[in-house]
Short mmCIF file of C-alpha atoms and ligand atoms in Angstrom, two decimals:
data_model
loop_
_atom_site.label_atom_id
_atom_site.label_comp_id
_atom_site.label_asym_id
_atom_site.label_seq_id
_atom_site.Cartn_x
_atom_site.Cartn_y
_atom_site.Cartn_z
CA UNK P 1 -54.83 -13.20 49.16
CA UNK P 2 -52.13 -15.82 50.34
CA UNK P 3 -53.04 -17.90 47.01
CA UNK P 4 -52.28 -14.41 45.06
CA UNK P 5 -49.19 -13.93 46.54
CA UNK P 6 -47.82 -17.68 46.30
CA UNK P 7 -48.77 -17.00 42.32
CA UNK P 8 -47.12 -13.74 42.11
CA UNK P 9 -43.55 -15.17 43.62
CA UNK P 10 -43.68 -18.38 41.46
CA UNK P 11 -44.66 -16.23 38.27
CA UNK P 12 -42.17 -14.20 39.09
CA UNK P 13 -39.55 -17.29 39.49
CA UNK P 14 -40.78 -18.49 36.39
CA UNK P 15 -39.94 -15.32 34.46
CA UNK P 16 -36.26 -15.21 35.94
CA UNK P 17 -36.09 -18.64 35.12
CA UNK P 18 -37.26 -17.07 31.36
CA UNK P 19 -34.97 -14.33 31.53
CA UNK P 20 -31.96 -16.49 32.07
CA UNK P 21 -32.49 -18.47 29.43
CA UNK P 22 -32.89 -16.13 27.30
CA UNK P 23 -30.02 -14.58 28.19
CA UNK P 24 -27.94 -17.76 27.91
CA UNK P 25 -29.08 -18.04 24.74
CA UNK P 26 -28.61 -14.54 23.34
CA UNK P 27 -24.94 -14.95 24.42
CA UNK P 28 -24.36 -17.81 22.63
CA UNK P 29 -25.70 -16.34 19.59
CA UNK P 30 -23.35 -13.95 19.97
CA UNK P 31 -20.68 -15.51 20.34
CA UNK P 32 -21.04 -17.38 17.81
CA UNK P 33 -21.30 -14.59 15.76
CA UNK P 34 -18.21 -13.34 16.50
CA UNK P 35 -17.03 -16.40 16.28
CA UNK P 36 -18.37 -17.09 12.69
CA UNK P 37 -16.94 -13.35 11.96
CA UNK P 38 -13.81 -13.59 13.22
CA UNK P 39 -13.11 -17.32 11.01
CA UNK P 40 -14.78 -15.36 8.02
CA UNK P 41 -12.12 -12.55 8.16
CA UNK P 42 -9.68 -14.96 8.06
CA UNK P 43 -10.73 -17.34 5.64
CA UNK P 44 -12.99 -16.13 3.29
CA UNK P 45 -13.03 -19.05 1.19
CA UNK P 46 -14.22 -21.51 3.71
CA UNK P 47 -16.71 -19.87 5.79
CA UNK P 48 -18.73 -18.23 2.97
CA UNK P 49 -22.20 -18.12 4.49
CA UNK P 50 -23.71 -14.91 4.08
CA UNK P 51 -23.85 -13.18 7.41
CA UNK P 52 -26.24 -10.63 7.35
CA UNK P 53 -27.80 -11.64 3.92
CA UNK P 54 -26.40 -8.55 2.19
CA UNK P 55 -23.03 -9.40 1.16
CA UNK P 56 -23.10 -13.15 -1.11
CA UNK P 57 -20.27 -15.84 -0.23
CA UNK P 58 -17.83 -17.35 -2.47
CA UNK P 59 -20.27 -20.40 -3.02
CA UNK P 60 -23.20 -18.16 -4.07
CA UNK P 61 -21.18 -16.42 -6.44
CA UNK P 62 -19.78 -19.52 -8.09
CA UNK P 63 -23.46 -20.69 -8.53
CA UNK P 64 -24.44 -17.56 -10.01
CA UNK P 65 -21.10 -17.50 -12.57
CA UNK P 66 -18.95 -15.68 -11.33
CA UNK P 67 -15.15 -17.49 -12.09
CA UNK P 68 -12.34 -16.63 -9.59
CA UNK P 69 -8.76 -16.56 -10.21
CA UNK P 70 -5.83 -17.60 -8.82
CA UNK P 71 -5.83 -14.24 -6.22
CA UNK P 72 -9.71 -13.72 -6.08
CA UNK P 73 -11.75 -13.24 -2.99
CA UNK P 74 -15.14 -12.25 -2.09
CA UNK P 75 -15.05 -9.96 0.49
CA UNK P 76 -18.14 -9.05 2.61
CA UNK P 77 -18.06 -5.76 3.94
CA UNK P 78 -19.50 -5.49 7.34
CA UNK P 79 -20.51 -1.94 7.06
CA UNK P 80 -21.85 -2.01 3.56
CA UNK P 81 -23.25 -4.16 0.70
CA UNK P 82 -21.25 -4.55 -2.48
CA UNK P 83 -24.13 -4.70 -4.42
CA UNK P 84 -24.36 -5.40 -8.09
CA UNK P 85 -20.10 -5.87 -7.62
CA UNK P 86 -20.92 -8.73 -4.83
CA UNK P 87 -19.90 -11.75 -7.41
CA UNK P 88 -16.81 -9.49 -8.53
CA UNK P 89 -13.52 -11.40 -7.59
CA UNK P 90 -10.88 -9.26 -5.54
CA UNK P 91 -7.29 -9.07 -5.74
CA UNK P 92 -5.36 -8.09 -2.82
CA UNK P 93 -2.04 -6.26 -2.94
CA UNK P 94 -0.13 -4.50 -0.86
CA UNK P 95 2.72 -1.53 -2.69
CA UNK P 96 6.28 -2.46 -0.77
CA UNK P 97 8.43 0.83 -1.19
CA UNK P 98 10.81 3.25 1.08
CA UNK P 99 9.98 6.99 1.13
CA UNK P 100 10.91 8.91 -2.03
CA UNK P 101 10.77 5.93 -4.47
CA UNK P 102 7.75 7.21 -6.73
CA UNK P 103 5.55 5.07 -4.78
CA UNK P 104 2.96 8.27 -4.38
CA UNK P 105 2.73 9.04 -7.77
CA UNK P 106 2.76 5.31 -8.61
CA UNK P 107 -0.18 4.94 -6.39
CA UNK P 108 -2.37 7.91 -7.56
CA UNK P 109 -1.71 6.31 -11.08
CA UNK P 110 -3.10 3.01 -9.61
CA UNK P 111 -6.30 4.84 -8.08
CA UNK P 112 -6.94 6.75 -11.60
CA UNK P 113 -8.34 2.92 -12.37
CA UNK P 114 -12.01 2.49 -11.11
CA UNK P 115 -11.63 -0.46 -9.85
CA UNK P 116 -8.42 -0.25 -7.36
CA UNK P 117 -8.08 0.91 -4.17
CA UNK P 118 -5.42 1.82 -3.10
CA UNK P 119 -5.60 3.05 0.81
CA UNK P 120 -2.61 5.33 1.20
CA UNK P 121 0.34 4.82 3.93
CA UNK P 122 -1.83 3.41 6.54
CA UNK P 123 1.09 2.44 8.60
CA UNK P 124 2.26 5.81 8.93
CA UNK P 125 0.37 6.11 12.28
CA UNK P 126 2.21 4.82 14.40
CA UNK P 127 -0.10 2.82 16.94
CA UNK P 128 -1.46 0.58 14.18
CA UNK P 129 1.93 -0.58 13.61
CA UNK P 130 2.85 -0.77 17.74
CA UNK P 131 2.69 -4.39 17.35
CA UNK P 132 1.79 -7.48 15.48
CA UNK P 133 -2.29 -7.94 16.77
CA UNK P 134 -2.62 -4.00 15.61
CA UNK P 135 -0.99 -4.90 12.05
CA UNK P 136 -3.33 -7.73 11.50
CA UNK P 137 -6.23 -6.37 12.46
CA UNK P 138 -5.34 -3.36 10.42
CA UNK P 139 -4.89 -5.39 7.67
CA UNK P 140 -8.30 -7.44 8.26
CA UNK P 141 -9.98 -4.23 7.66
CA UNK P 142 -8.11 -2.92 4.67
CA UNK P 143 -8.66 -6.60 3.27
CA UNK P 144 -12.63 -6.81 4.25
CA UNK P 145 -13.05 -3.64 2.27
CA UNK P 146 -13.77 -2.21 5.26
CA UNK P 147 -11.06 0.59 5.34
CA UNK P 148 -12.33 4.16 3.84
CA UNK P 149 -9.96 6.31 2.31
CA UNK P 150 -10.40 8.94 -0.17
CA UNK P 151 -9.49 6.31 -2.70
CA UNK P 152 -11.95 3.55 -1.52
CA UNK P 153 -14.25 2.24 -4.69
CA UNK P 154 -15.53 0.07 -2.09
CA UNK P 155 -18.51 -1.96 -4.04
CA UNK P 156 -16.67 -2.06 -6.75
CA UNK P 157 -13.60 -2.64 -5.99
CA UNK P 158 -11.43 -5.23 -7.72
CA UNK P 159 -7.81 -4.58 -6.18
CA UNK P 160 -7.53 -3.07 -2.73
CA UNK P 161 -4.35 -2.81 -0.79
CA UNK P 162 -2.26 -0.33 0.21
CA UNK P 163 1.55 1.44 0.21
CA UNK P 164 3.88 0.32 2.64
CA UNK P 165 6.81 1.45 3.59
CA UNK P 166 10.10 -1.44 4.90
CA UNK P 167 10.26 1.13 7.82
CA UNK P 168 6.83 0.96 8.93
CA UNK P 169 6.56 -2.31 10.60
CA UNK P 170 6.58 -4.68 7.22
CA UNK P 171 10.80 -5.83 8.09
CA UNK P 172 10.45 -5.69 11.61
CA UNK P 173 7.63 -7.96 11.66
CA UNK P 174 8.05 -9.80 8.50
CA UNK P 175 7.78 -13.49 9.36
CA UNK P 176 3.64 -12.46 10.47
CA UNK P 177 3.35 -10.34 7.59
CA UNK P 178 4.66 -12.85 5.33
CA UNK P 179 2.53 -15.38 6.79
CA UNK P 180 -0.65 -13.28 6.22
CA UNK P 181 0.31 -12.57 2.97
CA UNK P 182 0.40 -16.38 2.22
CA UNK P 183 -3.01 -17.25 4.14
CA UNK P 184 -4.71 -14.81 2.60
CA UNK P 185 -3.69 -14.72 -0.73
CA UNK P 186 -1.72 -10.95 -0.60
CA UNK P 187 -0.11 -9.99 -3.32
CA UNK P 188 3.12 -7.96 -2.95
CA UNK P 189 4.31 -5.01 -5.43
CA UNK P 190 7.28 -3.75 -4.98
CA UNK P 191 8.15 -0.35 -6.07
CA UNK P 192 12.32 0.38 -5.83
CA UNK P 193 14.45 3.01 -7.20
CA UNK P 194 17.40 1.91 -9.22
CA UNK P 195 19.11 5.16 -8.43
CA UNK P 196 19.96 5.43 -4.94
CA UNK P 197 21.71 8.66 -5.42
CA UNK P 198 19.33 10.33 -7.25
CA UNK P 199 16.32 8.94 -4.52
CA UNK P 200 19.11 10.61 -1.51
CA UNK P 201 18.49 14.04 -3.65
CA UNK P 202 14.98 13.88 -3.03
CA UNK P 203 14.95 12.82 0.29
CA UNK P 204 17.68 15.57 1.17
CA UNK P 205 15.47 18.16 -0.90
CA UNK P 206 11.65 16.72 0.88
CA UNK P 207 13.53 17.51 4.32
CA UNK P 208 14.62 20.88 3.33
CA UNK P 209 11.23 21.42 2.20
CA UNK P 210 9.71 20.58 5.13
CA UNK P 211 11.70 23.30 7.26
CA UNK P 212 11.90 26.11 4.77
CA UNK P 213 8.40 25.75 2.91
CA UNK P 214 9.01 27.63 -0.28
CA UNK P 215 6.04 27.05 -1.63
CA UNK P 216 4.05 30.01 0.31
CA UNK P 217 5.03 28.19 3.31
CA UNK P 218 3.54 25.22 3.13
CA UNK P 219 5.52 21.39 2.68
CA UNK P 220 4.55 19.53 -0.21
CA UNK P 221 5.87 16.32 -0.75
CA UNK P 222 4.44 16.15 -4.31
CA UNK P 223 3.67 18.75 -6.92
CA UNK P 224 1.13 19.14 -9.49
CA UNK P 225 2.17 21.96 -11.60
CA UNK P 226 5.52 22.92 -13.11
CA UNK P 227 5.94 25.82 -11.33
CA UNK P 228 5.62 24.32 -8.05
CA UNK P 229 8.48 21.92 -9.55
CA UNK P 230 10.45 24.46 -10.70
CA UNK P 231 10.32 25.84 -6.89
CA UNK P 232 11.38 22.73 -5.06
CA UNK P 233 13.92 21.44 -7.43
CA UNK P 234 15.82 25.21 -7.45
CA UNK P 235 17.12 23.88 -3.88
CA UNK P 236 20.55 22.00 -4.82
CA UNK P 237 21.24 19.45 -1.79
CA UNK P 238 24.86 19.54 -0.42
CA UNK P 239 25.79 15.93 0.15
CA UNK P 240 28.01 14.44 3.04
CA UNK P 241 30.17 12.90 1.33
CA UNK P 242 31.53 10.76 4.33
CA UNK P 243 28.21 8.66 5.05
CA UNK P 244 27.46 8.80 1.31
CA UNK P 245 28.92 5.09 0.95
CA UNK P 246 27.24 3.73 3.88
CA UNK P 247 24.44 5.77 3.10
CA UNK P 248 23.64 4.44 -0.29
CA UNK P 249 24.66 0.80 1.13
CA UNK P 250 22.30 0.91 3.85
CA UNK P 251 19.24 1.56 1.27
CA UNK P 252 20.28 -0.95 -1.10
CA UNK P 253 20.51 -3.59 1.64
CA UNK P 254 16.89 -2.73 3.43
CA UNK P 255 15.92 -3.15 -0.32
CA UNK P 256 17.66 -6.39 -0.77
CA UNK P 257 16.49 -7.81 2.20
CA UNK P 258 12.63 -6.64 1.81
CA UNK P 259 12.57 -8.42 -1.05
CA UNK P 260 14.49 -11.83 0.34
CA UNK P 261 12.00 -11.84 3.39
CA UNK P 262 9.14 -11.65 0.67
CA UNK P 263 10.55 -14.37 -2.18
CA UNK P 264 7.97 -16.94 -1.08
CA UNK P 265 4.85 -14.40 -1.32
CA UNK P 266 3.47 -13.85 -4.70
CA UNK P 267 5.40 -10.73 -5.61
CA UNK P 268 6.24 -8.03 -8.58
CA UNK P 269 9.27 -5.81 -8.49
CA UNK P 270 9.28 -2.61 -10.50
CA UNK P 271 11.70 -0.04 -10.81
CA UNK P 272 10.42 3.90 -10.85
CA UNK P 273 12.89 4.56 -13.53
CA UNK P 274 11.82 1.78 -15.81
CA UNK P 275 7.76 2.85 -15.28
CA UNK P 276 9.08 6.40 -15.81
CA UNK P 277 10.92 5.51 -19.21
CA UNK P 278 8.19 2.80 -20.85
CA UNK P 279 4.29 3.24 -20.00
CA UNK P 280 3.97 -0.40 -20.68
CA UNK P 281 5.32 -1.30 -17.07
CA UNK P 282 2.09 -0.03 -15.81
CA UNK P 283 -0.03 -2.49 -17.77
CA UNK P 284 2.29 -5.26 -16.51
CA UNK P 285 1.08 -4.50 -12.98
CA UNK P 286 -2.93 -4.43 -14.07
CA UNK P 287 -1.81 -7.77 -15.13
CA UNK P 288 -0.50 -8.83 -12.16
CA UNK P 289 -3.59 -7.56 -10.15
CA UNK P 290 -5.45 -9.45 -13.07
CA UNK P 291 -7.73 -6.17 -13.53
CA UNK P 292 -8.45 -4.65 -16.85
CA UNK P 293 -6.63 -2.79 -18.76
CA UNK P 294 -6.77 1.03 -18.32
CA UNK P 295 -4.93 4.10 -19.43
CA UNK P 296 -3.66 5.44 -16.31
CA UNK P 297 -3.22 9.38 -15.21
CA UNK P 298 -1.72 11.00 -12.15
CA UNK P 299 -1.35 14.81 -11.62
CA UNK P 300 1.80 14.57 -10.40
CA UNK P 301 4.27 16.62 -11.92
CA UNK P 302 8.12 15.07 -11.28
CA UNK P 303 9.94 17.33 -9.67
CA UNK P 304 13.60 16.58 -10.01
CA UNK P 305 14.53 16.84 -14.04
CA UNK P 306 17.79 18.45 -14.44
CA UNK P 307 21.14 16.17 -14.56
CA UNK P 308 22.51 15.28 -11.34
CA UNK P 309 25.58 17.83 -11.68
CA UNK P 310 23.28 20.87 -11.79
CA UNK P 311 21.33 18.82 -9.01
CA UNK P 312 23.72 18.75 -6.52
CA UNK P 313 25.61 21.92 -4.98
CA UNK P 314 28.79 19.43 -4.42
CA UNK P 315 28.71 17.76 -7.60
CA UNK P 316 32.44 17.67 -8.22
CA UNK P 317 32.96 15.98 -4.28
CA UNK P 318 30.28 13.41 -5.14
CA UNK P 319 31.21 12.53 -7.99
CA UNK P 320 34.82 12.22 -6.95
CA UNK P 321 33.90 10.00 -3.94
CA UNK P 322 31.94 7.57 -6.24
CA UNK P 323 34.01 6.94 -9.04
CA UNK P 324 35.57 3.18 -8.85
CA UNK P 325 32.96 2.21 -6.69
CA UNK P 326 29.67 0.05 -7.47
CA UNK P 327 27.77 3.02 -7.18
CA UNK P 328 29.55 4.69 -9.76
CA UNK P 329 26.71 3.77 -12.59
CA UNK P 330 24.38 6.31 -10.09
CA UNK P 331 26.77 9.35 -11.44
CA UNK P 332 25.61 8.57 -15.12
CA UNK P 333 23.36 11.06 -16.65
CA UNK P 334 19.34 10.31 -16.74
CA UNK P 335 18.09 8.92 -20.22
CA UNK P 336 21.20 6.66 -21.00
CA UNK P 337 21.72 4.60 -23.87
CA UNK P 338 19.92 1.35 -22.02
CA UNK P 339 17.04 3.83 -21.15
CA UNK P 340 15.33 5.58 -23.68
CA UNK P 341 14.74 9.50 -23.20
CA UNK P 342 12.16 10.75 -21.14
CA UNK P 343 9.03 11.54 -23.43
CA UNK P 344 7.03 14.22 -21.40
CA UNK P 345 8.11 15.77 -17.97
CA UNK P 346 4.38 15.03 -17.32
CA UNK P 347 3.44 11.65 -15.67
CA UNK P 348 0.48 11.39 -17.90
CA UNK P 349 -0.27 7.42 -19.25
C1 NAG E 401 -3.66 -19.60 -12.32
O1 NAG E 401 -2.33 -20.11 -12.27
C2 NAG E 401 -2.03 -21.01 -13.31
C3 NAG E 401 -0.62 -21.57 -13.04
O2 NAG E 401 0.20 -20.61 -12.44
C4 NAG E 401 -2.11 -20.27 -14.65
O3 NAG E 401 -1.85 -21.18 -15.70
C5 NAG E 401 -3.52 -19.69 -14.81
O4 NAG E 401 -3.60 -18.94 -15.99
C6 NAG E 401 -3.88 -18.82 -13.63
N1 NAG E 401 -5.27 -18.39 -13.71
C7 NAG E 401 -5.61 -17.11 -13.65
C8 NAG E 401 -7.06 -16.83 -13.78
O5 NAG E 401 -4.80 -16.22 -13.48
C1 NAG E 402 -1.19 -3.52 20.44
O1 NAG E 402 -1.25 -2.15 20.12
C2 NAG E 402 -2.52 -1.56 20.30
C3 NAG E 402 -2.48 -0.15 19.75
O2 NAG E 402 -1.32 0.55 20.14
C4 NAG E 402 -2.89 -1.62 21.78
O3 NAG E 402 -4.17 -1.06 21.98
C5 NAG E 402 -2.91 -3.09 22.22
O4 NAG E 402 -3.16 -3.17 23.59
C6 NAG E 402 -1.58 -3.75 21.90
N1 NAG E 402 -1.71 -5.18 22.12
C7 NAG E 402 -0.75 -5.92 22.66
C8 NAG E 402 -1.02 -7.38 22.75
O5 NAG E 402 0.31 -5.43 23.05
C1 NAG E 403 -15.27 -1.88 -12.14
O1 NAG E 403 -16.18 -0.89 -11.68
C2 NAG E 403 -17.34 -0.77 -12.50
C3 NAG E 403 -18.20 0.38 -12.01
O2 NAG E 403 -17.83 0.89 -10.79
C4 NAG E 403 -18.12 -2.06 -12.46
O3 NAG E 403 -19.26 -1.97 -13.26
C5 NAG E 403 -17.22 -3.19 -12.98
O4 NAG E 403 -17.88 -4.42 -12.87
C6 NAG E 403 -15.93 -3.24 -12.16
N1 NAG E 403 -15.00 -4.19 -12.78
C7 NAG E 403 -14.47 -5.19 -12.11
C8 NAG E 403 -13.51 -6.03 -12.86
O5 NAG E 403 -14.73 -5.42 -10.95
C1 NAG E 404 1.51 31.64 -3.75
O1 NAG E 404 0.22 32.22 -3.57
C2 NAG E 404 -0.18 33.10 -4.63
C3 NAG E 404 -1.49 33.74 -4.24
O2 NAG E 404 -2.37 32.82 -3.65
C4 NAG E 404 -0.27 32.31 -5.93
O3 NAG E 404 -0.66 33.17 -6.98
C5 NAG E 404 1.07 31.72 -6.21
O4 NAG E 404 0.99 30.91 -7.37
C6 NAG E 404 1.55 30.88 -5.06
N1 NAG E 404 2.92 30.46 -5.31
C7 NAG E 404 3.34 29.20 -5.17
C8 NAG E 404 4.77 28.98 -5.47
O5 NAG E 404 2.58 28.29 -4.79
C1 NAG E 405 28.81 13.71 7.70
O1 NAG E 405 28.80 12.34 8.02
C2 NAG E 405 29.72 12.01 9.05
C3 NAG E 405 29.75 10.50 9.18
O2 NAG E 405 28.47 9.98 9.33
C4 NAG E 405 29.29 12.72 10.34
O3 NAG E 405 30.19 12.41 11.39
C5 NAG E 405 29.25 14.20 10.10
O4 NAG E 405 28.73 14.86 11.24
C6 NAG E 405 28.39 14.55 8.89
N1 NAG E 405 28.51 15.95 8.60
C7 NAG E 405 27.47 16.77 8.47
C8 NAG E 405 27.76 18.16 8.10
O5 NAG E 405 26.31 16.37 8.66
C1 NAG E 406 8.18 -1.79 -22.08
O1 NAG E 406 7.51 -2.64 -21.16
C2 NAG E 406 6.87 -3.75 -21.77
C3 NAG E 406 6.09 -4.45 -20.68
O2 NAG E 406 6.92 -4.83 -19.63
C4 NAG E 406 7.92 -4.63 -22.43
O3 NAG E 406 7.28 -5.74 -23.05
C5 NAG E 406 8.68 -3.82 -23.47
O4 NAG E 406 9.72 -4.60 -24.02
C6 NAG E 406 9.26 -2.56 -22.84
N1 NAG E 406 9.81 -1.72 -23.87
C7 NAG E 406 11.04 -1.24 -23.82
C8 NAG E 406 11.45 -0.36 -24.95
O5 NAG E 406 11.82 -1.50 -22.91
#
């Protein structure tokens, strides 16, 4: 009996002894997992070891002929395999615009191509943006192809990013951001407005919107029927002509300055008018994202058509308070000499 028990307590030793071991060693694994995972999201070219065998690494894919560009990475999902797309290159981009610059409609035009993904205004909630650990990881995820959005291609994908807007986070922490942007290859596109006055008209207009809701009371930022235009752009904005100066300063500056903070990034600027006015621009940018070409559609409809004068209920006041200045050109009507004429009130391309 004594001999029973003196094997019981040392088996039982031995299998703590076992246990801890074990456990020492599972922990390592792990954290060198998340060790592995963490270098991996933030250098995909270097650590390109397959980590759960479903998604291949840069190296695999270059044995099996696949030829990156200057912007292509292979991310590997962590929730999904990208399947026969695994040895596709990706380009990753990220839509720099301020609110009511076209950057919506430019965006569903970029998702109409099957092989961009284009997430939406992530940044719009506020706690991803809270501070500079919450944008990174944000990005990490929108870069891994591990963000889902109702515009995801995920497998497939060949250009994810996303829209961001200067007041979400990109100025205030742009020295990070621009950082990222280098380390991982980001590219940016900016999307501006030449016509400050006419983008204050639609802001004005969007915020009336949002209180009165003439559209069977509900706010829609975008339209996609005529009708619905017609609707929305029957409200003419009164303009305060006081803080119109500093008002249209203030936007061209944040615009200025976005795209200073961002001149050693890999960048694009576009104009909304100029995309508007030649369908070509958008072929420029599937360039840039070194996709294929693609006719692109939206659904959009554009909502503000009619000259500025029948736009705005002060036209005269406006008008008065811009002429002589540098914002005078903003009074001139749409479709100028340098600009062609609009073709279609439809954004179809
Ligand atoms: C990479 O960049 C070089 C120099 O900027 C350019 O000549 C080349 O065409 C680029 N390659 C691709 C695939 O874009
Ligand atoms: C950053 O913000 C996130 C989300 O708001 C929060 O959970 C986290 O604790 C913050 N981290 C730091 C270092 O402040
Ligand atoms: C685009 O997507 C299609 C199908 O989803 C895929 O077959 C094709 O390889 C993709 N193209 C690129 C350039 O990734
Ligand atoms: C309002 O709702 C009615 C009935 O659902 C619809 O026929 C009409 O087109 C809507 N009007 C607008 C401006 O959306
Ligand atoms: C117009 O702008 C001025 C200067 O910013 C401001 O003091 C005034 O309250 C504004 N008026 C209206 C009606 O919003
Ligand atoms: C339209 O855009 C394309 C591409 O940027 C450009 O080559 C062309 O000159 C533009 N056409 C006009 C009429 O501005």
């Amino acid at each position: 009996m004594d001999m029973f028990g003196m094997r019981t307590t040392k088996g039982f030793s031995v299998m703590m002894g076992f246990v801890a071991l074990a456990s020492v060693t599972l922990l390592g694994v792990y954290v060198w997992f998340i060790c592995l995972k963490q270098m991996a999201a933030y250098n995909p070219i270097v650590y390109s070891k397959p980590i759960r065998g479903m998604n291949l690494g840069v190296e695999e894919c270059l044995t099996s002929g696949a030829r990156p560009g200057n912007r292509s990475h292979y991310p590997r999902p962590t929730s999904y395999s990208r399947a026969e797309c695994a040895c596709n290159p990706v380009h990753f981009f990220a839509i720099l615009s301020m609110q009511r610059s076209g950057s919506g409609w430019f965006e569903t035009l970029l998702n109409s191509h099957l092989n961009v993904s284009s997430n939406g205004e992530i940044f719009s909630v506020k706690q991803r943006r809270s501070n500079v650990s919450s944008i990174l990881s944000t990005l990490d995820k929108v870069y891994n192809l591990d963000w889902f959005s109702s515009a995801s291609k995920n497998e497939c994908s060949a250009a994810v990013g996303f829209k961001w807007m200067f007041n979400q986070g990109v100025l205030r922490y742009h020295e990070d951001v621009v950082d990222y942007f280098k380390r991982r290859g980001v590219s940016g596109v900016f999307l501006l407005r030449r016509n400050l006055l006419d983008r204050m008209i639609s802001i004005i207009a969007n915020t009336y919107d949002q209180s009165v809701k003439p559209l069977n009371g509900t706010h829609k930022s975008h339209v996609h029927s005529k009708e619905e235009a017609e609707v929305l752009a029957s409200y003419k904005p009164t303009i305060n002509v006081s803080s119109l100066i500093p008002d249209l300063r203030r936007a061209e500056e944040m615009a200025a300055e976005a795209v200073e903070y961002f001149k050693s990034t890999r960048h694009m600027i576009l104009y909304y008018e100029d995309i508007v006015n030649n369908h070509s621009k958008l072929m420029d940018v599937l360039d840039f994202l070194e996709i294929p070409r693609r006719d692109l559609i939206s659904r959009q409809v554009k909502i503000h058509t009619k000259p500025l004068s029948e736009q705005i209920e002060n036209w005269e006041e406006v008008r008065d308070a811009l002429k002589g200045t540098k914002y005078e050109g903003f009074l001139a009507p749409r479709g100028n000499p340098s600009q062609p004429p609009r073709r279609s009130r439809r954004h179809v391309m």
